[in-house]
Amino acid sequence: QLQLAESGGGSVQPGGSLRLSCATSEFTFDSYAIGWFRQAPGQDREGVSCMTVSGNEIDYADPVKGRFTMSRDNAKNIVYLQMNTLKPEDTAVYYCAAERNLYSCNLFESAVAYWGKGTLVSVSS
């Protein structure tokens, strides 16, 4: 069973940056699209970004476009989420997710086959 482990969360002031990492238990990127989701207190989980198997297409949710960048290191089996210009509304638990999809990626929970346990990001002054 594929395992995903997030790290890199923490507390930061508005305008600051964090980089989240998602380490996978095996080479994943030829079979699974990888995504980042988040769940703020009292709210539903929402998709943040996702990357296709090819790595050529990355999709971002509107609230994070221009501020967040997703990337991956094939040699290390790690996916990253660079988060810049953080806002208080970015406060949430961030989850890494894998979707069985060879051709595209989706920002929907229903498409996810595997989840990480999450890492907390807190943005406040």
mmCIF file with all atom_site columns, C-alpha atoms in Angstrom, residues 10-111:
data_model
loop_
_atom_site.group_PDB
_atom_site.id
_atom_site.type_symbol
_atom_site.label_atom_id
_atom_site.label_alt_id
_atom_site.label_comp_id
_atom_site.label_asym_id
_atom_site.label_entity_id
_atom_site.label_seq_id
_atom_site.pdbx_PDB_ins_code
_atom_site.Cartn_x
_atom_site.Cartn_y
_atom_site.Cartn_z
_atom_site.occupancy
_atom_site.B_iso_or_equiv
_atom_site.pdbx_formal_charge
_atom_site.auth_seq_id
_atom_site.auth_comp_id
_atom_site.auth_asym_id
_atom_site.auth_atom_id
_atom_site.pdbx_PDB_model_num
ATOM 1   C CA . GLY A 1 10  ? 4.820   25.201 11.056  1.00 0.00 ? 10  GLY A CA 1
ATOM 2   C CA . SER A 1 11  ? 3.941   28.706 12.163  1.00 0.00 ? 11  SER A CA 1
ATOM 3   C CA . VAL A 1 12  ? 4.739   31.736 10.052  1.00 0.00 ? 12  VAL A CA 1
ATOM 4   C CA . GLN A 1 13  ? 3.756   35.368 9.901   1.00 0.00 ? 13  GLN A CA 1
ATOM 5   C CA . PRO A 1 14  ? 1.626   36.761 7.075   1.00 0.00 ? 14  PRO A CA 1
ATOM 6   C CA . GLY A 1 15  ? 3.749   37.317 4.006   1.00 0.00 ? 15  GLY A CA 1
ATOM 7   C CA . GLY A 1 16  ? 6.130   34.545 4.964   1.00 0.00 ? 16  GLY A CA 1
ATOM 8   C CA . SER A 1 17  ? 7.001   31.315 3.180   1.00 0.00 ? 17  SER A CA 1
ATOM 9   C CA . LEU A 1 18  ? 7.052   27.610 3.895   1.00 0.00 ? 18  LEU A CA 1
ATOM 10  C CA . ARG A 1 19  ? 7.962   24.579 1.834   1.00 0.00 ? 19  ARG A CA 1
ATOM 11  C CA . LEU A 1 20  ? 6.043   21.379 2.402   1.00 0.00 ? 20  LEU A CA 1
ATOM 12  C CA . SER A 1 21  ? 7.429   18.006 1.415   1.00 0.00 ? 21  SER A CA 1
ATOM 13  C CA . CYS A 1 22  ? 5.641   14.759 0.677   1.00 0.00 ? 22  CYS A CA 1
ATOM 14  C CA . ALA A 1 23  ? 7.758   11.636 0.729   1.00 0.00 ? 23  ALA A CA 1
ATOM 15  C CA . THR A 1 24  ? 6.352   8.522  -0.898  1.00 0.00 ? 24  THR A CA 1
ATOM 16  C CA . SER A 1 25  ? 7.085   4.935  0.123   1.00 0.00 ? 25  SER A CA 1
ATOM 17  C CA . GLU A 1 26  ? 7.858   3.852  -3.411  1.00 0.00 ? 26  GLU A CA 1
ATOM 18  C CA . PHE A 1 27  ? 8.308   5.334  -6.832  1.00 0.00 ? 27  PHE A CA 1
ATOM 19  C CA . THR A 1 28  ? 4.911   6.763  -7.470  1.00 0.00 ? 28  THR A CA 1
ATOM 20  C CA . PHE A 1 29  ? 5.148   9.263  -10.238 1.00 0.00 ? 29  PHE A CA 1
ATOM 21  C CA . ASP A 1 30  ? 4.714   6.857  -13.159 1.00 0.00 ? 30  ASP A CA 1
ATOM 22  C CA . SER A 1 31  ? 1.387   5.600  -11.844 1.00 0.00 ? 31  SER A CA 1
ATOM 23  C CA . TYR A 1 32  ? -0.170  8.283  -9.694  1.00 0.00 ? 32  TYR A CA 1
ATOM 24  C CA . ALA A 1 33  ? -0.986  11.910 -10.064 1.00 0.00 ? 33  ALA A CA 1
ATOM 25  C CA . ILE A 1 34  ? -0.044  13.695 -6.845  1.00 0.00 ? 34  ILE A CA 1
ATOM 26  C CA . GLY A 1 35  ? -2.012  16.446 -5.201  1.00 0.00 ? 35  GLY A CA 1
ATOM 27  C CA . TRP A 1 36  ? -2.071  18.725 -2.197  1.00 0.00 ? 36  TRP A CA 1
ATOM 28  C CA . PHE A 1 37  ? -5.243  19.343 -0.239  1.00 0.00 ? 37  PHE A CA 1
ATOM 29  C CA . ARG A 1 38  ? -5.937  21.384 2.864   1.00 0.00 ? 38  ARG A CA 1
ATOM 30  C CA . GLN A 1 39  ? -8.537  21.542 5.582   1.00 0.00 ? 39  GLN A CA 1
ATOM 31  C CA . ALA A 1 40  ? -9.026  24.694 7.605   1.00 0.00 ? 40  ALA A CA 1
ATOM 32  C CA . PRO A 1 41  ? -10.679 24.555 11.038  1.00 0.00 ? 41  PRO A CA 1
ATOM 33  C CA . GLY A 1 42  ? -14.411 24.043 10.679  1.00 0.00 ? 42  GLY A CA 1
ATOM 34  C CA . GLN A 1 43  ? -14.252 23.759 6.917   1.00 0.00 ? 43  GLN A CA 1
ATOM 35  C CA . ASP A 1 44  ? -14.318 20.998 4.327   1.00 0.00 ? 44  ASP A CA 1
ATOM 36  C CA . ARG A 1 45  ? -11.117 19.726 2.788   1.00 0.00 ? 45  ARG A CA 1
ATOM 37  C CA . GLU A 1 46  ? -10.282 21.428 -0.486  1.00 0.00 ? 46  GLU A CA 1
ATOM 38  C CA . GLY A 1 47  ? -7.878  20.823 -3.318  1.00 0.00 ? 47  GLY A CA 1
ATOM 39  C CA . VAL A 1 48  ? -4.846  23.109 -3.520  1.00 0.00 ? 48  VAL A CA 1
ATOM 40  C CA . SER A 1 49  ? -2.745  21.806 -6.394  1.00 0.00 ? 49  SER A CA 1
ATOM 41  C CA . CYS A 1 50  ? -2.061  18.656 -8.370  1.00 0.00 ? 50  CYS A CA 1
ATOM 42  C CA . MET A 1 51  ? 0.513   17.369 -10.818 1.00 0.00 ? 51  MET A CA 1
ATOM 43  C CA . THR A 1 52  ? 0.051   14.834 -13.593 1.00 0.00 ? 52  THR A CA 1
ATOM 44  C CA . VAL A 1 53  ? 2.148   11.689 -14.013 1.00 0.00 ? 53  VAL A CA 1
ATOM 45  C CA . SER A 1 54  ? 4.100   13.322 -16.806 1.00 0.00 ? 54  SER A CA 1
ATOM 46  C CA . GLY A 1 55  ? 4.816   16.322 -14.617 1.00 0.00 ? 55  GLY A CA 1
ATOM 47  C CA . ASN A 1 56  ? 3.964   18.579 -17.532 1.00 0.00 ? 56  ASN A CA 1
ATOM 48  C CA . GLU A 1 57  ? 0.689   19.811 -16.132 1.00 0.00 ? 57  GLU A CA 1
ATOM 49  C CA . ILE A 1 58  ? 0.145   21.357 -12.743 1.00 0.00 ? 58  ILE A CA 1
ATOM 50  C CA . ASP A 1 59  ? -3.199  22.723 -11.647 1.00 0.00 ? 59  ASP A CA 1
ATOM 51  C CA . TYR A 1 60  ? -3.740  25.208 -8.836  1.00 0.00 ? 60  TYR A CA 1
ATOM 52  C CA . ALA A 1 61  ? -6.846  26.301 -6.987  1.00 0.00 ? 61  ALA A CA 1
ATOM 53  C CA . ASP A 1 62  ? -7.673  29.953 -7.530  1.00 0.00 ? 62  ASP A CA 1
ATOM 54  C CA . PRO A 1 63  ? -6.885  31.088 -3.956  1.00 0.00 ? 63  PRO A CA 1
ATOM 55  C CA . VAL A 1 64  ? -3.246  29.980 -4.276  1.00 0.00 ? 64  VAL A CA 1
ATOM 56  C CA . LYS A 1 65  ? -2.439  30.764 -7.898  1.00 0.00 ? 65  LYS A CA 1
ATOM 57  C CA . GLY A 1 66  ? 0.659   32.886 -8.202  1.00 0.00 ? 66  GLY A CA 1
ATOM 58  C CA . ARG A 1 67  ? 1.700   32.167 -4.610  1.00 0.00 ? 67  ARG A CA 1
ATOM 59  C CA . PHE A 1 68  ? 2.130   28.383 -4.416  1.00 0.00 ? 68  PHE A CA 1
ATOM 60  C CA . THR A 1 69  ? 4.360   26.236 -6.608  1.00 0.00 ? 69  THR A CA 1
ATOM 61  C CA . MET A 1 70  ? 4.302   22.465 -6.811  1.00 0.00 ? 70  MET A CA 1
ATOM 62  C CA . SER A 1 71  ? 7.325   20.457 -7.898  1.00 0.00 ? 71  SER A CA 1
ATOM 63  C CA . ARG A 1 72  ? 8.812   17.011 -7.515  1.00 0.00 ? 72  ARG A CA 1
ATOM 64  C CA . ASP A 1 73  ? 12.153  15.216 -7.276  1.00 0.00 ? 73  ASP A CA 1
ATOM 65  C CA . ASN A 1 74  ? 11.903  11.893 -9.088  1.00 0.00 ? 74  ASN A CA 1
ATOM 66  C CA . ALA A 1 75  ? 15.197  10.616 -7.712  1.00 0.00 ? 75  ALA A CA 1
ATOM 67  C CA . LYS A 1 76  ? 14.076  11.169 -4.119  1.00 0.00 ? 76  LYS A CA 1
ATOM 68  C CA . ASN A 1 77  ? 10.390  10.288 -4.558  1.00 0.00 ? 77  ASN A CA 1
ATOM 69  C CA . ILE A 1 78  ? 9.451   13.614 -2.988  1.00 0.00 ? 78  ILE A CA 1
ATOM 70  C CA . VAL A 1 79  ? 6.851   16.173 -3.971  1.00 0.00 ? 79  VAL A CA 1
ATOM 71  C CA . TYR A 1 80  ? 7.104   19.758 -2.777  1.00 0.00 ? 80  TYR A CA 1
ATOM 72  C CA . LEU A 1 81  ? 4.706   22.610 -2.251  1.00 0.00 ? 81  LEU A CA 1
ATOM 73  C CA . GLN A 1 82  ? 6.437   25.966 -2.040  1.00 0.00 ? 82  GLN A CA 1
ATOM 74  C CA . MET A 1 83  ? 4.111   28.450 -0.382  1.00 0.00 ? 83  MET A CA 1
ATOM 75  C CA . ASN A 1 84  ? 4.935   32.137 -0.619  1.00 0.00 ? 84  ASN A CA 1
ATOM 76  C CA . THR A 1 85  ? 3.141   35.281 0.491   1.00 0.00 ? 85  THR A CA 1
ATOM 77  C CA . LEU A 1 86  ? 1.182   33.279 3.015   1.00 0.00 ? 86  LEU A CA 1
ATOM 78  C CA . LYS A 1 87  ? -2.068  34.674 4.355   1.00 0.00 ? 87  LYS A CA 1
ATOM 79  C CA . PRO A 1 88  ? -4.005  33.887 7.540   1.00 0.00 ? 88  PRO A CA 1
ATOM 80  C CA . GLU A 1 89  ? -6.621  32.159 5.402   1.00 0.00 ? 89  GLU A CA 1
ATOM 81  C CA . ASP A 1 90  ? -3.965  29.651 4.334   1.00 0.00 ? 90  ASP A CA 1
ATOM 82  C CA . THR A 1 91  ? -4.011  28.259 7.867   1.00 0.00 ? 91  THR A CA 1
ATOM 83  C CA . ALA A 1 92  ? -4.959  24.595 7.597   1.00 0.00 ? 92  ALA A CA 1
ATOM 84  C CA . VAL A 1 93  ? -3.790  21.042 7.812   1.00 0.00 ? 93  VAL A CA 1
ATOM 85  C CA . TYR A 1 94  ? -2.170  20.234 4.470   1.00 0.00 ? 94  TYR A CA 1
ATOM 86  C CA . TYR A 1 95  ? -2.435  16.740 3.040   1.00 0.00 ? 95  TYR A CA 1
ATOM 87  C CA . CYS A 1 96  ? -0.552  14.991 0.298   1.00 0.00 ? 96  CYS A CA 1
ATOM 88  C CA . ALA A 1 97  ? -2.655  12.683 -1.877  1.00 0.00 ? 97  ALA A CA 1
ATOM 89  C CA . ALA A 1 98  ? -2.211  10.186 -4.691  1.00 0.00 ? 98  ALA A CA 1
ATOM 90  C CA . GLU A 1 99  ? -4.694  9.626  -7.487  1.00 0.00 ? 99  GLU A CA 1
ATOM 91  C CA . ARG A 1 100 ? -4.666  6.687  -9.883  1.00 0.00 ? 100 ARG A CA 1
ATOM 92  C CA . ASN A 1 101 ? -4.636  8.695  -13.057 1.00 0.00 ? 101 ASN A CA 1
ATOM 93  C CA . LEU A 1 102 ? -2.135  8.407  -15.875 1.00 0.00 ? 102 LEU A CA 1
ATOM 94  C CA . TYR A 1 103 ? -3.298  11.339 -17.967 1.00 0.00 ? 103 TYR A CA 1
ATOM 95  C CA . SER A 1 104 ? -4.613  14.163 -15.832 1.00 0.00 ? 104 SER A CA 1
ATOM 96  C CA . CYS A 1 105 ? -5.129  15.192 -12.223 1.00 0.00 ? 105 CYS A CA 1
ATOM 97  C CA . ASN A 1 106 ? -8.075  16.395 -10.209 1.00 0.00 ? 106 ASN A CA 1
ATOM 98  C CA . LEU A 1 107 ? -8.595  18.535 -7.158  1.00 0.00 ? 107 LEU A CA 1
ATOM 99  C CA . PHE A 1 108 ? -11.449 16.392 -5.867  1.00 0.00 ? 108 PHE A CA 1
ATOM 100 C CA . GLU A 1 109 ? -11.357 14.225 -2.759  1.00 0.00 ? 109 GLU A CA 1
ATOM 101 C CA . SER A 1 110 ? -13.334 11.512 -4.515  1.00 0.00 ? 110 SER A CA 1
ATOM 102 C CA . ALA A 1 111 ? -10.447 10.962 -6.935  1.00 0.00 ? 111 ALA A CA 1
#
